mmCIF file of C-alpha atoms in Angstrom:
data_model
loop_
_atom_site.group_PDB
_atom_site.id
_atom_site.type_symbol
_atom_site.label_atom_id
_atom_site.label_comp_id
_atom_site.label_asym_id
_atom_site.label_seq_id
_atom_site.Cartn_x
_atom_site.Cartn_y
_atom_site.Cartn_z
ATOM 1 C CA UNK A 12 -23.460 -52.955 -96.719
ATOM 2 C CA UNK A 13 -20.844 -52.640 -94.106
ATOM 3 C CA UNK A 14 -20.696 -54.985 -90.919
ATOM 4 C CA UNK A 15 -17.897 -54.595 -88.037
ATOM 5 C CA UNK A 16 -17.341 -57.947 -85.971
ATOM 6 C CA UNK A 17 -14.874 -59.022 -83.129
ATOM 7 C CA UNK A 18 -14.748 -62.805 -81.423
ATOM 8 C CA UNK A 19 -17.762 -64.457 -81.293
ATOM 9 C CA UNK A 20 -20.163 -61.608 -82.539
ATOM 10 C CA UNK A 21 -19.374 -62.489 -86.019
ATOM 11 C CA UNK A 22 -22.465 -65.209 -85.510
ATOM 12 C CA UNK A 23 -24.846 -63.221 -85.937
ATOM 13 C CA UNK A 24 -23.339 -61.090 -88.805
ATOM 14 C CA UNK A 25 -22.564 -64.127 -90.569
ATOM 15 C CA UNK A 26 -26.379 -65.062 -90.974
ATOM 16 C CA UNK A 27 -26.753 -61.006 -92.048
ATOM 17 C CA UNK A 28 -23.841 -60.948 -94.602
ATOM 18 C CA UNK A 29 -25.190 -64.728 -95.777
ATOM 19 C CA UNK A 30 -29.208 -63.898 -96.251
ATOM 20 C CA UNK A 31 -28.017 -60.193 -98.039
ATOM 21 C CA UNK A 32 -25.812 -61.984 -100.414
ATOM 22 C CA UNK A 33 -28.488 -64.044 -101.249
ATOM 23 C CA UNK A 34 -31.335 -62.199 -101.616
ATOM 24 C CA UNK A 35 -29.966 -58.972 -102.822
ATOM 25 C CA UNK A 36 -27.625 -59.810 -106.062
ATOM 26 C CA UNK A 37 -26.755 -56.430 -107.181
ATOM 27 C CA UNK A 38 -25.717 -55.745 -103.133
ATOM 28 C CA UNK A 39 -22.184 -56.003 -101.960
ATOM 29 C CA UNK A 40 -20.834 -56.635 -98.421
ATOM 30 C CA UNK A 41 -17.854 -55.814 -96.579
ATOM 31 C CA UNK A 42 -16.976 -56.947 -92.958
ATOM 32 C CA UNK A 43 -14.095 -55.886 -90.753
ATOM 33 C CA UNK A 44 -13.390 -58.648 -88.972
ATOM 34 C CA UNK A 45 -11.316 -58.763 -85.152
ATOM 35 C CA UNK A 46 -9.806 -61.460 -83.734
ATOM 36 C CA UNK A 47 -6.721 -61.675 -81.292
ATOM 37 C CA UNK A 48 -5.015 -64.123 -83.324
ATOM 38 C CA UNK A 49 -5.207 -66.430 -86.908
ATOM 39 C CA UNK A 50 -6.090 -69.374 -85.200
ATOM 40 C CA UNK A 51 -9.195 -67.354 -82.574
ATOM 41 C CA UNK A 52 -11.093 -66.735 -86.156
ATOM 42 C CA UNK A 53 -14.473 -68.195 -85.883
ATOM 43 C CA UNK A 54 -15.854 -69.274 -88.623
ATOM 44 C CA UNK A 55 -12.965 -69.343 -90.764
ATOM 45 C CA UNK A 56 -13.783 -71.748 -93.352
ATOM 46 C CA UNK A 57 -17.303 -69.827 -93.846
ATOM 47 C CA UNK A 58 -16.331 -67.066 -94.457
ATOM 48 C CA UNK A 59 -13.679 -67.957 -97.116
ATOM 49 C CA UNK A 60 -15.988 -70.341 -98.834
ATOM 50 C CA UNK A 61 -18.452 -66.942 -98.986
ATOM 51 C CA UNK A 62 -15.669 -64.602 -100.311
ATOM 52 C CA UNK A 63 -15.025 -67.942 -103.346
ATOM 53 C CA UNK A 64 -18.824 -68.322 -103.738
ATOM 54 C CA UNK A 65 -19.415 -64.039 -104.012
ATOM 55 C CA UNK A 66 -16.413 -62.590 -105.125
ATOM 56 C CA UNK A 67 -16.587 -59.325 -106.058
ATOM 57 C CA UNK A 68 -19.369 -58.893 -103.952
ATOM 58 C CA UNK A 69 -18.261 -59.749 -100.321
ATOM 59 C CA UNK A 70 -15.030 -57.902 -99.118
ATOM 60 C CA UNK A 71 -13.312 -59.394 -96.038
ATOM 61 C CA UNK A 72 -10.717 -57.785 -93.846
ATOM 62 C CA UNK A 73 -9.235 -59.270 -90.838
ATOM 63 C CA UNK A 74 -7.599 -56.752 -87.678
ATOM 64 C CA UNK A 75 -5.884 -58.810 -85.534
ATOM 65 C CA UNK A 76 -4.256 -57.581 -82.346
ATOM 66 C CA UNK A 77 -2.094 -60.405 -80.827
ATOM 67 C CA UNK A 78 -0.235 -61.206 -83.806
ATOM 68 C CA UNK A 79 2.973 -59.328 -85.340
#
């Protein structure tokens, strides 16, 4: 599975990537992630306790556009 996300439409993605995960253990997930800057990421914390608690399954990659 493949999710896109920017700002605050990562909410309901995160229940998607979360209940896949879970119920489908051979599945993996990877989310492209915006955000203008480090410290706009909502969810932060989630997210990296997901990629700890799934790795190898859940593939995260940030794109963000106010930082250099």
């Amino acid at each position: 599975h493949v999710a896109f996300a920017a700002g605050s439409g990562i909410t309901p993605v995160l229940s998607l990537i979360k209940t896949t995960l879970r119920r489908e253990p051979d599945s993996r997930f990877t989310l492209v992630y915006g955000n203008r800057t480090v410290a706009s990421i909502l969810f932060s914390e989630e997210l990296e306790d997901l990629k700890d608690r799934y790795m190898g399954r859940f593939t995260l990659h940030h794109v963000l556009s106010r930082e250099p």
